[in-house]
Short mmCIF file of C-alpha atoms in Angstrom, two decimals:
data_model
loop_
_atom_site.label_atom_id
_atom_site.label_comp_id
_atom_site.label_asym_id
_atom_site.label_seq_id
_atom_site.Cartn_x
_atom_site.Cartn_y
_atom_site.Cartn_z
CA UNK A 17 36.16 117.31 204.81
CA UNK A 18 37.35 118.56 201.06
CA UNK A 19 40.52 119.30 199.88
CA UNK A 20 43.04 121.35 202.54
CA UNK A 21 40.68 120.38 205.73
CA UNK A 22 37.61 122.30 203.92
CA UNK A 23 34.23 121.24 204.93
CA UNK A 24 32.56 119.34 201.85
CA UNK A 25 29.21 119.77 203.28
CA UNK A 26 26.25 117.13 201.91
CA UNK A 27 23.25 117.70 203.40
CA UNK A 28 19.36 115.74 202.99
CA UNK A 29 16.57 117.90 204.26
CA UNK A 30 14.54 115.23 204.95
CA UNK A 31 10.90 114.50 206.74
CA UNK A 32 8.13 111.80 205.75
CA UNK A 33 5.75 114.23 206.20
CA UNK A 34 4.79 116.82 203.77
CA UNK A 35 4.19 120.09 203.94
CA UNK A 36 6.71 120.68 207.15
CA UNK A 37 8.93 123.23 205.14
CA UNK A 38 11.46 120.84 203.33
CA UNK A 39 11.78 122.72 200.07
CA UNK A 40 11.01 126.26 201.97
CA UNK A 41 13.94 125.10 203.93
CA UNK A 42 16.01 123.93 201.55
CA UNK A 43 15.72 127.31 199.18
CA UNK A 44 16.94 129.39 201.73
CA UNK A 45 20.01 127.24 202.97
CA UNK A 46 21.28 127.01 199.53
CA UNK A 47 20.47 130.98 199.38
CA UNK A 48 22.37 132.03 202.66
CA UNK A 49 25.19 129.95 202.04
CA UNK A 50 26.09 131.32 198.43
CA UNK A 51 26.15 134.54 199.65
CA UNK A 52 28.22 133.92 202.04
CA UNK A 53 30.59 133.05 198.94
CA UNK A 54 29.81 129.16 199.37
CA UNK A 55 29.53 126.62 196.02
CA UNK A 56 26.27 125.16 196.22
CA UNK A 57 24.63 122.67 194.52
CA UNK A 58 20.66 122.18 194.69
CA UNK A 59 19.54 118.68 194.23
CA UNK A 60 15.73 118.09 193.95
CA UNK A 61 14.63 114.71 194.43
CA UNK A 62 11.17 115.31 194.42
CA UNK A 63 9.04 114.52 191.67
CA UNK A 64 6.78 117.87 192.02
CA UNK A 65 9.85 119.58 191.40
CA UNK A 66 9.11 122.59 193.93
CA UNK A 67 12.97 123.16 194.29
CA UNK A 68 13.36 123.51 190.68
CA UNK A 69 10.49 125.73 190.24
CA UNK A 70 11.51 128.39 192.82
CA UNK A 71 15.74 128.41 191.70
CA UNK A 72 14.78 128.15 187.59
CA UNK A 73 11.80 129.36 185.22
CA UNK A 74 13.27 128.82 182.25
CA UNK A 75 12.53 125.45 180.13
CA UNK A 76 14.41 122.43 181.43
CA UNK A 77 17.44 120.60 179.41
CA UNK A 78 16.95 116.62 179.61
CA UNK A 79 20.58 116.85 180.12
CA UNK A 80 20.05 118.79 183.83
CA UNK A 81 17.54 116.56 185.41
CA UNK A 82 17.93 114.09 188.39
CA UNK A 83 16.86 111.05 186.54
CA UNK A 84 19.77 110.69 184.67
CA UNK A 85 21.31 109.28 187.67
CA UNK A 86 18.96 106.55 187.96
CA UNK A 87 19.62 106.27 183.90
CA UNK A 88 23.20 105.03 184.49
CA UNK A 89 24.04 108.79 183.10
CA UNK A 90 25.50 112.07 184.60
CA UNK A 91 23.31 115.30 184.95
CA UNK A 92 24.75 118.35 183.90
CA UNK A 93 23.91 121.03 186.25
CA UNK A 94 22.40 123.96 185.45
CA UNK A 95 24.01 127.30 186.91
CA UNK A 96 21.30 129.29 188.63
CA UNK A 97 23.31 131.98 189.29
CA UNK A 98 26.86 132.88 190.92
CA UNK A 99 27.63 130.51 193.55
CA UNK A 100 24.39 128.10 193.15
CA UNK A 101 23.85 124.89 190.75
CA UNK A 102 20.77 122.95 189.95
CA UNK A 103 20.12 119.23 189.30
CA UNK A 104 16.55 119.94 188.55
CA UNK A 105 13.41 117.08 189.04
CA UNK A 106 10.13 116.90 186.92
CA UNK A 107 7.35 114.42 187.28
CA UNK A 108 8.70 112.10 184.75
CA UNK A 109 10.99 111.19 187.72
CA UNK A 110 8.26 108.92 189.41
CA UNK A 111 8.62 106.47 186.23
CA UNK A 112 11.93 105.73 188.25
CA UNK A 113 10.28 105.21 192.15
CA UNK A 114 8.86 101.37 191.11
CA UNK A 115 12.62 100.21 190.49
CA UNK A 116 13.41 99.21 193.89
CA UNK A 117 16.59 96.82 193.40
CA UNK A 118 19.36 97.64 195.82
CA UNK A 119 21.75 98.55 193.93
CA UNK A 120 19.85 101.69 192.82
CA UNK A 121 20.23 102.97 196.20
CA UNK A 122 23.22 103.74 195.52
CA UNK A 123 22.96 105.78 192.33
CA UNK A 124 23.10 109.37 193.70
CA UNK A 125 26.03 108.64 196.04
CA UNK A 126 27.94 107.53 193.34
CA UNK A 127 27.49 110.38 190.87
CA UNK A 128 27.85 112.98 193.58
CA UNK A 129 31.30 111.38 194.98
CA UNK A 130 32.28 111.67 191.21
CA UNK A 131 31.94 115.35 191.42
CA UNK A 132 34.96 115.36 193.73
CA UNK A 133 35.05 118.65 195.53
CA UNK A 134 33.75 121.32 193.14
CA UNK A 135 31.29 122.26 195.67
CA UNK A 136 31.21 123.67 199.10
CA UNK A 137 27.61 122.06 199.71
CA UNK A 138 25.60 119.50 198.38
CA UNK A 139 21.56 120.21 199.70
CA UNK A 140 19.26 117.38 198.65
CA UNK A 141 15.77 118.22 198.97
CA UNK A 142 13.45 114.55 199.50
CA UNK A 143 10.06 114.03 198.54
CA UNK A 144 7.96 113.28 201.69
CA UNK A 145 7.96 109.51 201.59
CA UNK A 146 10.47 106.86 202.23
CA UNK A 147 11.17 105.26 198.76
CA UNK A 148 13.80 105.01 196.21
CA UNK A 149 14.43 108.99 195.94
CA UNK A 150 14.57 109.23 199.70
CA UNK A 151 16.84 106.29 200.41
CA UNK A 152 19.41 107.37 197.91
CA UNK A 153 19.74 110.83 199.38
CA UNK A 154 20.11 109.33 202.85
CA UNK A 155 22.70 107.07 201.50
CA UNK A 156 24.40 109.89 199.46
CA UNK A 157 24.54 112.55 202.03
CA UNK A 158 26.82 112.97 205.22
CA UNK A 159 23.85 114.83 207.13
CA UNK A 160 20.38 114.90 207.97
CA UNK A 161 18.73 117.69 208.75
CA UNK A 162 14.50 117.58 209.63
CA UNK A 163 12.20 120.48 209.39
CA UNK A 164 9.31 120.13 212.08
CA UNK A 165 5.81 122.09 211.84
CA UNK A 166 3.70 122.42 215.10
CA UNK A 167 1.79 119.55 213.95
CA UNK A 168 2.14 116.17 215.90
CA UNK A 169 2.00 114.10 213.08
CA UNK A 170 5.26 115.82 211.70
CA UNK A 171 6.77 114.87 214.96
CA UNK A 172 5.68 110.91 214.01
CA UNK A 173 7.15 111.44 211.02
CA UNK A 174 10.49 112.70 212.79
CA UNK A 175 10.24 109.06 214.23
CA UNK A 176 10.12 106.93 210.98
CA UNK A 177 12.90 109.41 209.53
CA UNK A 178 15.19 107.91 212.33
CA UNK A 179 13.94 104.81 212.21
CA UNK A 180 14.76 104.66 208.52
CA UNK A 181 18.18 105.95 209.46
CA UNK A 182 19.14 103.47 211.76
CA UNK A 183 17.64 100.60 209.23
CA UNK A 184 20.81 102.39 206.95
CA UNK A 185 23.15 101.77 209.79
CA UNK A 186 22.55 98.39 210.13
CA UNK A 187 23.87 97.73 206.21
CA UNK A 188 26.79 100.21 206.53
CA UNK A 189 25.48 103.39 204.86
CA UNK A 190 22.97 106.69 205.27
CA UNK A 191 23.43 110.15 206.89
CA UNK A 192 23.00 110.62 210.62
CA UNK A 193 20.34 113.43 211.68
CA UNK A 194 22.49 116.22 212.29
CA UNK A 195 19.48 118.51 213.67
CA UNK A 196 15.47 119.46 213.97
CA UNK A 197 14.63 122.87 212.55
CA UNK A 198 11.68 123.81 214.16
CA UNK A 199 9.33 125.54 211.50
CA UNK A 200 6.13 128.05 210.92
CA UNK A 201 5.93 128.38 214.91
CA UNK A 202 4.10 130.76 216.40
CA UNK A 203 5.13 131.24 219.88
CA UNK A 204 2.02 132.12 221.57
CA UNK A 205 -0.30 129.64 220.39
CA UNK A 206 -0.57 126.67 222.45
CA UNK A 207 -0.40 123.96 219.85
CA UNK A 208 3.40 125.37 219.00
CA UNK A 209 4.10 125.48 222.73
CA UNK A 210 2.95 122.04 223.02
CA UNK A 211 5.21 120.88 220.29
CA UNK A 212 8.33 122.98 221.16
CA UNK A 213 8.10 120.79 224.61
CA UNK A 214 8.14 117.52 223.07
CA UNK A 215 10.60 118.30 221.09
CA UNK A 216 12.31 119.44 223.98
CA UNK A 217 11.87 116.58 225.95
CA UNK A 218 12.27 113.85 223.41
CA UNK A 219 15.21 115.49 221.59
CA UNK A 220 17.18 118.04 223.48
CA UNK A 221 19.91 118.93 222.31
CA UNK A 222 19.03 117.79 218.37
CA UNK A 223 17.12 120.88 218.34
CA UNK A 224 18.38 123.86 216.48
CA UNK A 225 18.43 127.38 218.43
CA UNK A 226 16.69 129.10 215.69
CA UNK A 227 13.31 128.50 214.91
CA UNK A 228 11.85 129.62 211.86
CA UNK A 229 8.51 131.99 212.94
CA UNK A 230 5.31 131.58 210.71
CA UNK A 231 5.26 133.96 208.12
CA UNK A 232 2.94 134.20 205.39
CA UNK A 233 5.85 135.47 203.03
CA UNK A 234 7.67 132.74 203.28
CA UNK A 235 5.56 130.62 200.89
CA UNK A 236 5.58 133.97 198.47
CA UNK A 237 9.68 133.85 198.32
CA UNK A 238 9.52 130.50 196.71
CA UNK A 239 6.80 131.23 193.83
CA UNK A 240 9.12 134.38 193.43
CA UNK A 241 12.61 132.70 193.45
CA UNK A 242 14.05 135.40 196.13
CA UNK A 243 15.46 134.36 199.46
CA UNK A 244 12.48 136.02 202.15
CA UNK A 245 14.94 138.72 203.35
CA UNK A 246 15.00 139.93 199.94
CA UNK A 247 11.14 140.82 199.70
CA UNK A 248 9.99 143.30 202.33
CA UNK A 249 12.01 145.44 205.33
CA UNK A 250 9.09 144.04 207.30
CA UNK A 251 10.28 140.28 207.02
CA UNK A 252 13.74 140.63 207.77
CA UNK A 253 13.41 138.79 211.22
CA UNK A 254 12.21 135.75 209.73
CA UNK A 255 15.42 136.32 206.58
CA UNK A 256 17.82 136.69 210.42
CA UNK A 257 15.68 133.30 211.60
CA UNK A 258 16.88 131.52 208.14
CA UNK A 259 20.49 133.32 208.18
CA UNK A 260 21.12 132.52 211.72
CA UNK A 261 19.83 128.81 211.26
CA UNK A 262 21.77 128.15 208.17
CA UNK A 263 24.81 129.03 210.30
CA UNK A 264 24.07 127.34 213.18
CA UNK A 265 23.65 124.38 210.58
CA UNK A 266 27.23 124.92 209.09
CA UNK A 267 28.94 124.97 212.41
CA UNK A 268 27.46 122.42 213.92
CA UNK A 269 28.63 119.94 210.49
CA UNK A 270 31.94 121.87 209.47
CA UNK A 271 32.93 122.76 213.24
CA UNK A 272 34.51 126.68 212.65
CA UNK A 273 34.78 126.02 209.39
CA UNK A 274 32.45 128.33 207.70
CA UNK A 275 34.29 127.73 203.73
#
């Protein structure tokens, strides 16, 4: 909690598999929740730099990038726009995955507790692999949350995620798994029913209420840099899907606290 019981909300979106909707996710979390009036700051851990492509397009300041942190140095964000800040990555970043000495875990945590409470939210988006990147969001952030396609190897990769997490546990640190987000399901095709029932099974009551239907737009809102209920009348049930979800994601960490 911030100052005044507010809900300080630091979030990973996290899964060892790629392609699953991390980054999709991500952009439209940080999206819902500044308009709902909510400081957020967009941290992109990722070497590819997807997040930073969809929230800037402009040229990038050396001063604004994520690998100050592991530089002994404090990023500057950038301001996107009203209500949402960027701590952008490039692929120089993956100069900094081969430095594996524990105390580097720790570098993102640190930086982001020095912020202090000038946020509302903190959204880390990981690259899909467990390495130096990934580990210091788990250790920096308070919560977990793991997109899941219909594929069953994203579902494996939901395993390792916890299995990571409760290798954290065991030296004191890292984010618990606050939910699964099912994502791109279509509900009539078998493989997605398959899936849902797994999850179902495996996870129960992990599993978030809204799923996020397949949509070809979706992919189009990120190479755009517009939240998908901002696009077309026609995908505004997918923009409720990501709405609905990003507030069943804020009650579920901040209680009734909604900022």
């Amino acid at each position: 909690m911030g100052q005044k019981g507010r809900c300080l909300l630091k979030l990973a979106v996290a899964n060892q598999k790629g392609g699953v909707g991390k980054t999709t996710l991500a952009f439209h979390l940080i999206h819902a929740w500044a308009e709902e009036g909510k400081r957020v700051l967009a941290v992109d851990m990722d070497p590819q730099g997807d997040l930073t492509s969809s929230l800037w397009s402009e040229d990038l300041p050396g001063t604004a990038l994520v690998a100050r942190v592991f530089e002994g140095k404090s990023p500057l964000p950038l301001e996107v726009n009203q209500g949402i800040s960027l701590v952008a990555a490039e692929i120089s970043l993956s100069v900094h995955e081969k430095d594996l000495s524990l105390k580097n875990y720790f570098r993102l945590k640190t930086w982001l507790d020095s912020m202090g409470n000038q946020f509302d939210a903190v959204v880390v988006d990981c690259p899909p692999s467990l390495g130096l990147f990934t580990i210091n969001a788990l250790v920096a952030a308070r919560w977990v949350v793991a997109p899941v396609d219909v594929s069953f190897y994203s579902v494996r990769a939901l395993e390792d995620l916890l299995g990571s997490l409760e290798e954290l546990k065991e030296i004191g640190e890292g984010a618990r798994l606050l939910g699964i987000a099912p994502f791109a399901f279509a509900p009539r095709q078998r493989a997605t029913r398959a899936v849902k029932e797994l999850l179902e099974e495996e996870y129960g009551d992990l599993l978030f209420s809204w799923v996020i239907p397949s949509s070809a737009r979706v992919r189009e809102a990120l190479i755009l840099g517009k939240p998908v209920w901002k696009l077309r009348r026609d995908e505004q049930a997918v923009g409720e899907s990501f709405r609905r979800l990003a507030l069943e994601i804020w009650k579920r960490a901040c209680g009734g606290d909604r900022g």
